[in-house]
CSV table of C-alpha atoms and ligand atoms in Angstrom, one decimal:
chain,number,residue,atom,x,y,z
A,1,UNK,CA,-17.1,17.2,-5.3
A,2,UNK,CA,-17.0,18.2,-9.3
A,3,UNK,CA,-19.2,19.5,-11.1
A,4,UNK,CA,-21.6,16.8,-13.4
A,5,UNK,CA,-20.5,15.7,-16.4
A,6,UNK,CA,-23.0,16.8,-19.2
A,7,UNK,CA,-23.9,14.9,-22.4
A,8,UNK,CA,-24.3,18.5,-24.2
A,9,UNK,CA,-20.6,20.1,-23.0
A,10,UNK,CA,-19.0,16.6,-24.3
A,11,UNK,CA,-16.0,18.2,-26.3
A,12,UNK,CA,-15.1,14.2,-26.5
A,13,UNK,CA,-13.6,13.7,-22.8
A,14,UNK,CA,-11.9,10.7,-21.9
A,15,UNK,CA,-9.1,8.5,-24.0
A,16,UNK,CA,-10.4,6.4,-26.6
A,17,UNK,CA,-7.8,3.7,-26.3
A,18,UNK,CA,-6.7,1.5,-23.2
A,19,UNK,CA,-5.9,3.1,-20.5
A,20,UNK,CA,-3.2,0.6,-18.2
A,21,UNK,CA,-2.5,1.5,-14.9
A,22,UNK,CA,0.3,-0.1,-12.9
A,23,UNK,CA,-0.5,-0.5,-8.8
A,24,UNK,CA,1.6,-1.7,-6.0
A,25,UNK,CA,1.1,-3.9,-3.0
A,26,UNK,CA,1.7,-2.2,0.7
A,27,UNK,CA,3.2,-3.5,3.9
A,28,UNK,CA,3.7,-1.9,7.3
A,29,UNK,CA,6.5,-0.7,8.5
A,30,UNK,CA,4.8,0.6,11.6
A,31,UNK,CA,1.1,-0.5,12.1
A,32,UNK,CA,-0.3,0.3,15.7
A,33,UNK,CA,-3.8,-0.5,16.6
A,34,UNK,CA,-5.7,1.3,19.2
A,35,UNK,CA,-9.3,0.5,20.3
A,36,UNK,CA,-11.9,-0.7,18.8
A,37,UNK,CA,-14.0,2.3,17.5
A,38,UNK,CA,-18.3,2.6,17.5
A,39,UNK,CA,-17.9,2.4,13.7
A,40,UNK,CA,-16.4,-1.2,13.9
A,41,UNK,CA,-13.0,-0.1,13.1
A,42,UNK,CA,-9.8,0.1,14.8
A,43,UNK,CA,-8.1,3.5,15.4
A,44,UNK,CA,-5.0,3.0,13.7
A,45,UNK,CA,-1.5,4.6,14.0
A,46,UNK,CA,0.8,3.3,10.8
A,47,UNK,CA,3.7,3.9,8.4
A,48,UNK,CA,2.5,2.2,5.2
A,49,UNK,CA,5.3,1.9,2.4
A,50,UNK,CA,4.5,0.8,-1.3
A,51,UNK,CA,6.5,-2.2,-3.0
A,52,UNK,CA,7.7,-2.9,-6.3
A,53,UNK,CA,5.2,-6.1,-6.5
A,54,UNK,CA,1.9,-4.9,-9.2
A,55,UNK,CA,-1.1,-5.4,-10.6
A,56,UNK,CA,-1.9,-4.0,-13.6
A,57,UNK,CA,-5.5,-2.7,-14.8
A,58,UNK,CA,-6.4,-2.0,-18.1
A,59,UNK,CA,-9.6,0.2,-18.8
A,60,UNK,CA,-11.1,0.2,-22.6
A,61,UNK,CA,-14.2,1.9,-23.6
A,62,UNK,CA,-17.9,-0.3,-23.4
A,63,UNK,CA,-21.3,0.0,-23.3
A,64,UNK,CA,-21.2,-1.7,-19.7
A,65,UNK,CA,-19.2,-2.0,-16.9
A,66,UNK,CA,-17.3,-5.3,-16.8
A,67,UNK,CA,-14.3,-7.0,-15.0
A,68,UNK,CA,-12.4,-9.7,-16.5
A,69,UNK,CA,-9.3,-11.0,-14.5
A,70,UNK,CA,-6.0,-13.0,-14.7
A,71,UNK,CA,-2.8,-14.1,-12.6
A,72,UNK,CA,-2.6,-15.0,-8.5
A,73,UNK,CA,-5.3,-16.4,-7.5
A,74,UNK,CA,-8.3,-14.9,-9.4
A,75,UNK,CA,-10.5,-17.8,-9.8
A,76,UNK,CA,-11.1,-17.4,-6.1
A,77,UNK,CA,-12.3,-13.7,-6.9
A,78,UNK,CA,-15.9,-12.7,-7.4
A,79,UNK,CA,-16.7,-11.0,-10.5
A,80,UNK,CA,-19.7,-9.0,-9.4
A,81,UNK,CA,-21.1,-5.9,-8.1
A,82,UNK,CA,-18.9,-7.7,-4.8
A,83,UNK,CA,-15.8,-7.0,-6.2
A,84,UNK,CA,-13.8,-3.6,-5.4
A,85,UNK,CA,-12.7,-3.0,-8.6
A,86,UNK,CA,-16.7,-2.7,-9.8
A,87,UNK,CA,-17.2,-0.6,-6.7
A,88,UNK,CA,-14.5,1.7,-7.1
A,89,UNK,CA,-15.5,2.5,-11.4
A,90,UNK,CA,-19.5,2.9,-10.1
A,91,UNK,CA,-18.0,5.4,-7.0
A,92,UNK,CA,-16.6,7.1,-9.8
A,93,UNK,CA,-19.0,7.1,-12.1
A,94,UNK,CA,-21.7,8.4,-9.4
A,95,UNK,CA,-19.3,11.3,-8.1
A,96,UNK,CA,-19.0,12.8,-11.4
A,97,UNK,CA,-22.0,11.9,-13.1
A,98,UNK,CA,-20.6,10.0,-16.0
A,99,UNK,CA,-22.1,6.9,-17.2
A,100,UNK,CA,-20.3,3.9,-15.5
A,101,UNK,CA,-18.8,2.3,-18.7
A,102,UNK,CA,-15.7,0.4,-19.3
A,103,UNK,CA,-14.3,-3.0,-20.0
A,104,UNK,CA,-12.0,-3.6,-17.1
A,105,UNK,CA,-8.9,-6.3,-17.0
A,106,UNK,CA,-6.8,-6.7,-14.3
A,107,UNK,CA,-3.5,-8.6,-14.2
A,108,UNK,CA,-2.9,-9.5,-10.7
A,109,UNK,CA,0.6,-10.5,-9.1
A,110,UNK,CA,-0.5,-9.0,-5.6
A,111,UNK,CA,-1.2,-12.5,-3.5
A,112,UNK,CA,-5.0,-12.2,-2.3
A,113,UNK,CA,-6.0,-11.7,1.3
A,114,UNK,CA,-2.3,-11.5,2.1
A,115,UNK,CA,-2.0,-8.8,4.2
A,116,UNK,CA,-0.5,-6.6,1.2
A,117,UNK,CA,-3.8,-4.6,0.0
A,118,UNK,CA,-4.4,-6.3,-2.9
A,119,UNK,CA,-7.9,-6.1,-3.3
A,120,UNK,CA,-7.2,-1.9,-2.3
A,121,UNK,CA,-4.7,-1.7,-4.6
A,122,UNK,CA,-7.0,-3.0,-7.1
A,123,UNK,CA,-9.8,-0.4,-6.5
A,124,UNK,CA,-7.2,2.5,-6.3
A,125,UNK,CA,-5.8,1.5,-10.1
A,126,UNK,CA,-9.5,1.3,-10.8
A,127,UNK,CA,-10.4,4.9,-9.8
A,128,UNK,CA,-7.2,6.1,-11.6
A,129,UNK,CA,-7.2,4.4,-14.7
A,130,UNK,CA,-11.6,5.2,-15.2
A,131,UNK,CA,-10.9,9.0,-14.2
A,132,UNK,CA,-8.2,9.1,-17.4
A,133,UNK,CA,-10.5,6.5,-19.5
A,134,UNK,CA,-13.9,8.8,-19.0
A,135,UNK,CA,-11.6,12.4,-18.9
A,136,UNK,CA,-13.0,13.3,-15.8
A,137,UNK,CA,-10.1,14.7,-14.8
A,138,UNK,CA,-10.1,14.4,-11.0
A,139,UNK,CA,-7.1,15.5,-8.2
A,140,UNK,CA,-4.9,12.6,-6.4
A,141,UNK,CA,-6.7,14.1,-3.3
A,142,UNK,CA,-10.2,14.0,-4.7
A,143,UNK,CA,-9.4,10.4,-5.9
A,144,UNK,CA,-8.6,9.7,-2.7
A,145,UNK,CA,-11.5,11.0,-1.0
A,146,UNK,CA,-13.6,8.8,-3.0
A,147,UNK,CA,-11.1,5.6,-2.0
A,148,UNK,CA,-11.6,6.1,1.0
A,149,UNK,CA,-15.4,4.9,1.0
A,150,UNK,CA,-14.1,1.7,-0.6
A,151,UNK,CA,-11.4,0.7,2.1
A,152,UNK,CA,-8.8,2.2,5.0
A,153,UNK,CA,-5.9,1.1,2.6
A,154,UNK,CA,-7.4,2.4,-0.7
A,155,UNK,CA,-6.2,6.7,-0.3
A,156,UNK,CA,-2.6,5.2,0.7
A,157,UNK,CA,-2.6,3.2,-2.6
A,158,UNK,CA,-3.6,6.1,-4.9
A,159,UNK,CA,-0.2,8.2,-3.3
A,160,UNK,CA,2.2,5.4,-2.9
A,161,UNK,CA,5.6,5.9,-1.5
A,162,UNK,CA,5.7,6.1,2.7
A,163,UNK,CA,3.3,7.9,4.6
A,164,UNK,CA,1.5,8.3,7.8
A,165,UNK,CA,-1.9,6.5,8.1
A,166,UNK,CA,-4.6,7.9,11.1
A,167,UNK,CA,-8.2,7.4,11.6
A,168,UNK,CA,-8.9,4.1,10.7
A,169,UNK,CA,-6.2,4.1,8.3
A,170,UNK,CA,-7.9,6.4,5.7
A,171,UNK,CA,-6.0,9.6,6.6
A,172,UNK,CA,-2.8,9.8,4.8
A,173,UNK,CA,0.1,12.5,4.8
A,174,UNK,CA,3.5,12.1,3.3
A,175,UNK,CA,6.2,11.6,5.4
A,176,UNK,CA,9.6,12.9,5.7
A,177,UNK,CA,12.0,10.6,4.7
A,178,UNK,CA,15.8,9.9,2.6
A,179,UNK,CA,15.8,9.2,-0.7
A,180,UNK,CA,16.6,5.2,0.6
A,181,UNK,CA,15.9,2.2,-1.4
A,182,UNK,CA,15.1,-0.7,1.0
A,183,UNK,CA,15.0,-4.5,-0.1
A,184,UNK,CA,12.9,-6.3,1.0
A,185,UNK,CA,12.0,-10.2,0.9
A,186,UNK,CA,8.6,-10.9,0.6
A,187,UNK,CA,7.0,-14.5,2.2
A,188,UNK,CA,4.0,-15.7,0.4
A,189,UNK,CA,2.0,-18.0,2.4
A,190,UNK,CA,-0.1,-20.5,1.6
A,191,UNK,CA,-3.5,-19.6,1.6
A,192,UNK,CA,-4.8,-16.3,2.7
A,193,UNK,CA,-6.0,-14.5,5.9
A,194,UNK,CA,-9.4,-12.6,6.6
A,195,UNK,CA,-8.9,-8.7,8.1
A,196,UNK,CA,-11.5,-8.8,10.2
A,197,UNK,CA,-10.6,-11.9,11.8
A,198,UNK,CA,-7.3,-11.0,12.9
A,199,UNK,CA,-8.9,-7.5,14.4
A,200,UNK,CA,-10.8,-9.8,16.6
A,201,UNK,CA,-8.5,-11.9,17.4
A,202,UNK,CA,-6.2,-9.2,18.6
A,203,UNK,CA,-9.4,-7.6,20.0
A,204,UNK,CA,-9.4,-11.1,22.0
A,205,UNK,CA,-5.7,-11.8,22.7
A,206,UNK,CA,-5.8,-7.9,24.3
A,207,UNK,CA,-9.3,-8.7,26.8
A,208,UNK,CA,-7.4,-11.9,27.7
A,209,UNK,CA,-3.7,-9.8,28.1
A,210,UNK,CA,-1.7,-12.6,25.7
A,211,UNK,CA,-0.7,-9.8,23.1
A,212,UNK,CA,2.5,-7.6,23.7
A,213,UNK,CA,2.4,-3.9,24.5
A,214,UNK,CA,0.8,-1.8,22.2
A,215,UNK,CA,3.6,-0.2,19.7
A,216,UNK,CA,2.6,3.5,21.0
A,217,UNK,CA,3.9,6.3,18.7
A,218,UNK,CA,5.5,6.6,15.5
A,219,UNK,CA,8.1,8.2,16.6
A,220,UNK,CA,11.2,5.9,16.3
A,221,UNK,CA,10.1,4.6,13.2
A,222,UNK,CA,9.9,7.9,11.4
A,223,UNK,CA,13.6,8.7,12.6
A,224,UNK,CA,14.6,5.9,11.2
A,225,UNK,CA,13.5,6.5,7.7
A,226,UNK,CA,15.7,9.8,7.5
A,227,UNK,CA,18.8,7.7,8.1
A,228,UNK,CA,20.5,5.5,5.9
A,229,UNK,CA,21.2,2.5,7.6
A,230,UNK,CA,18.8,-0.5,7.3
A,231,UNK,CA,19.7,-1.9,10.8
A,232,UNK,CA,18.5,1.4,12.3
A,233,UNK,CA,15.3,1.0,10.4
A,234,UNK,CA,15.2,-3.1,11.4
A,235,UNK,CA,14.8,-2.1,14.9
A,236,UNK,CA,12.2,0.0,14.2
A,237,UNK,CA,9.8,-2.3,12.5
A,238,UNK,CA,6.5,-3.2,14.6
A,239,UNK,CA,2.9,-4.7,13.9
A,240,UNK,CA,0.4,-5.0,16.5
A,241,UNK,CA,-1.6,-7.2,14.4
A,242,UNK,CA,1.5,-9.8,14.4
A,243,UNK,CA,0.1,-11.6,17.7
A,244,UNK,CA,-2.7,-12.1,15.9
A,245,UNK,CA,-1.6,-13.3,12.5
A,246,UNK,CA,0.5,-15.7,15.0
A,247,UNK,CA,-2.0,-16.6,17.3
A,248,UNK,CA,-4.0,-17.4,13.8
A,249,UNK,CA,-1.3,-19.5,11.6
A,250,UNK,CA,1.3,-20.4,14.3
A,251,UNK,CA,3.8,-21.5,11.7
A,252,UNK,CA,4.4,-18.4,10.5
A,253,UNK,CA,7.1,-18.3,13.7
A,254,UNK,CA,8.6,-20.6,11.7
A,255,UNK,CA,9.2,-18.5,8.7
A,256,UNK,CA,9.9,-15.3,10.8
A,257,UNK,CA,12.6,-17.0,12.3
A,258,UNK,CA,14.0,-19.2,9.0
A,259,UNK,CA,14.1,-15.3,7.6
A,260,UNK,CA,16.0,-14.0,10.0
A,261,UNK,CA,18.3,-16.9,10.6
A,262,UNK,CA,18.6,-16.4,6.8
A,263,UNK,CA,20.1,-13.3,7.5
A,264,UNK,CA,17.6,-10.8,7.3
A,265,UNK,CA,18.0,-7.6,9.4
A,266,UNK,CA,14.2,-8.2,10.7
A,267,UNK,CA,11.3,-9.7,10.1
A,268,UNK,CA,7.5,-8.6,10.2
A,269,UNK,CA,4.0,-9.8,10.1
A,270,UNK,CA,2.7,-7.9,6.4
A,271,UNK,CA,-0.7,-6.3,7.7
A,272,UNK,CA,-3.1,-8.6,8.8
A,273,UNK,CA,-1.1,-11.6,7.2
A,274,UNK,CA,-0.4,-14.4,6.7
A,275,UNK,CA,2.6,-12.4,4.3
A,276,UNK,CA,6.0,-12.3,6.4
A,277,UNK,CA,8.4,-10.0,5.0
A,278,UNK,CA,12.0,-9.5,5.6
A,279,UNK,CA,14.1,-6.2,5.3
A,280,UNK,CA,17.5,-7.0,3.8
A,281,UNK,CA,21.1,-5.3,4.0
A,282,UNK,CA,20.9,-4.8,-0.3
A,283,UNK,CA,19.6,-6.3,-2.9
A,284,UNK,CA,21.8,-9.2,-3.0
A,285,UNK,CA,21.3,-10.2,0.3
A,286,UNK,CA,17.7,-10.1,-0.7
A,287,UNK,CA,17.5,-12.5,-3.4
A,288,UNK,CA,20.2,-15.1,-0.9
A,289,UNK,CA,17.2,-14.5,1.7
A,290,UNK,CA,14.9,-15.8,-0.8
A,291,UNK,CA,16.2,-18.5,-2.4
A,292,UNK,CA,17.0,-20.0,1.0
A,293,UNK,CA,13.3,-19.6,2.0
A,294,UNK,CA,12.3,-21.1,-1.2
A,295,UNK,CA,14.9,-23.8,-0.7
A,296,UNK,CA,13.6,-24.3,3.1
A,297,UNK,CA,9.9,-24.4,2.3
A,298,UNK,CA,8.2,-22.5,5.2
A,299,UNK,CA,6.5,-20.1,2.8
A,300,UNK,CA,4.3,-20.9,-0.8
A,301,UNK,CA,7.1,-18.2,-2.4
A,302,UNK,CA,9.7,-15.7,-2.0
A,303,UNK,CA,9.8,-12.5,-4.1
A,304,UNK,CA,12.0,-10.0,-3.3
A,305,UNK,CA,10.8,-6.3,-3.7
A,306,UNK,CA,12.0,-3.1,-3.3
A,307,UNK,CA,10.4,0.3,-1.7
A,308,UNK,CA,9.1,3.0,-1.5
A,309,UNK,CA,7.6,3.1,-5.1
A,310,UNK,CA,4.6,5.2,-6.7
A,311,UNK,CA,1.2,4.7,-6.0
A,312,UNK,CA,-1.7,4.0,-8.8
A,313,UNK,CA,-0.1,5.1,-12.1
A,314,UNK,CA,-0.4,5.1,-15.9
A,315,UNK,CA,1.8,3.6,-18.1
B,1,C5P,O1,-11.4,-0.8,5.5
B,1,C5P,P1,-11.5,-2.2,5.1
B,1,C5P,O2,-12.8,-2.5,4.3
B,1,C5P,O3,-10.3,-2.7,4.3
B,1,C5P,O4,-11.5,-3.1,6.4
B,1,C5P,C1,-11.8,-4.4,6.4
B,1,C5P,C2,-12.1,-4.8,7.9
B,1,C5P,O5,-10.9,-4.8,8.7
B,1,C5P,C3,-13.1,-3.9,8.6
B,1,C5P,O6,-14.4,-4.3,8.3
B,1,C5P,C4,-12.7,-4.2,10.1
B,1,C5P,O7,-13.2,-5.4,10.5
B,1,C5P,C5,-11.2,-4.3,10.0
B,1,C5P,N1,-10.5,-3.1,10.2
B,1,C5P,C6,-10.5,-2.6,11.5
B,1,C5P,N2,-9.8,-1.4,11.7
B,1,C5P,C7,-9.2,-0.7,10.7
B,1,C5P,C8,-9.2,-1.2,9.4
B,1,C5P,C9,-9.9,-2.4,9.2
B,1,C5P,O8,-11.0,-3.2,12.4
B,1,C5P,N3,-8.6,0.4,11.0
């Protein structure tokens, strides 16, 4: 993809100080699922928009590659060649031909298996923040070419903002859209829910007929986002995997409908769950949504967020 870095052309590349990259989570505005594929993957058919919840990752220089974490959840994380962050620096490292070296912290705020791309967030501010630590200067696009060997979300989180998502979520293009702020309320479950599960399980609800229609195009969706109105764009939200999430953790009904009778505009199934999040009339209405669900207990936490932000940056 680029040429080899080589010891003897070493101008000194790279940064010598920390490198901190800020990261967001994702949702779904529109996430339709189509068959299973031979790979093992769905053929997928989504909007994904970025919100203002981060992680942060900070990349120093070291004689070895190692990942030290802090924040939501991360005693449940492995710190080994497992983790994505660790496969995302040693893609990097072996595209370029640089040796794989950095002390790696991440600061994460991102709720784990949530449905919001945490872990794919992670690896994207991992491939950005090495590329500026080790000065190997790569494009977004050739960043995300590398992501995409390391997850279907992980190219989306190096862009940010809203785009289209096709193949198995891998191929993203920008999308045309307003300059609109949306609010959002964001429903933090307890506990977390595995991806693949709720593939099969949707996989199962389909063979036995109990899941809805499949959402079909984009179409509506996309219309939506170059209006103004948040109603318009309410109506418009749709998650195939939401049967499944449901079928899964069937008290997340409950929270979809405390949200709405909140007053949110609409409620969604985040991904594969078990996130729920709300799209509010403004940010005020957001943070009433929130403190309600807080007050009602039917989710671990409310945050309220707002979209579309940046992807993987430094700073
Ligand atoms: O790509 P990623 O590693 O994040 O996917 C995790 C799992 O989610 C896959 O192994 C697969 O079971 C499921 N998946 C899928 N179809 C997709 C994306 C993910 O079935 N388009």
């Amino acid at each position: 993809m680029t040429e080899a870095w080589r010891p003897e052309d070493d101008e000194p590349r790279g940064v010598s100080g920390p490198v901190r990259v800020r990261v967001p989570a994702k949702i779904n505005l529109h996430l339709g699922v189509g068959p299973l594929r031979q790979d093992g993957y769905h053929e997928l058919n989504t909007v994904y928009h970025a919100i203002s919840i981060h992680d942060e990752l900070t990349a120093r220089r070291g004689d070895t590659l190692t990942l030290t974490m802090a924040g939501e959840g991360t005693g449940e994380l492995a710190l080994d060649e497992s983790n994505l962050v660790i496969r995302a620096a040693r893609a990097l490292a072996r595209s370029t031909g640089v040796p794989p070296h950095a002390r790696l912290h991440l600061r994460k705020q991102i709720p784990l298996a949530g449905g919001l791309a945490g872990g794919s967030a992670d690896a994207a501010a991992a491939l950005v923040a090495c590329d500026a630590l080790w000065g190997t200067g790569l494009s977004r696009d050739e960043l995300a070419e590398i992501a995409a060997g390391l997850g279907s979300d992980v190219p989306f989180l190096i862009h940010g903002g809203t785009a289209l998502g096709t193949g198995r979520g891998e191929a993203v293009s920008p999308v045309l859209a307003r300059p609109t702020v949306w609010h959002w309320v964001v429903a933090v479950a307890e506990g977390g829910l595995s991806t693949p599960v709720a593939y099969r399980e949707l996989d199962r609800l389909r063979a036995a007929r109990a899941a809805g229609p499949p959402l079909g195009s984009t179409d509506t969706l996309l219309a939506a986002l170059r209006q103004p109105d948040p109603g318009v764009l309410a109506a418009a939200l749709g998650n195939d995997l939401q049967d499944a999430a449901l079928a899964l953790r069937p008290s997340l009904a409950a929270t979809l409908k405390a949200g709405e009778a909140a007053g949110a505009l609409a409620g969604i199934v985040s991904g594969s769950g078990p996130t729920c999040v709300f799209l509010a009339t403004g940010a005020a209405d957001a943070e009433g949504i929130a403190a309600e669900l807080d007050a009602l207990d039917v989710c671990r936490e409310a945050r309220t967020a707002h979209g579309p932000v940046a992807g993987a940056r430094i700073g």
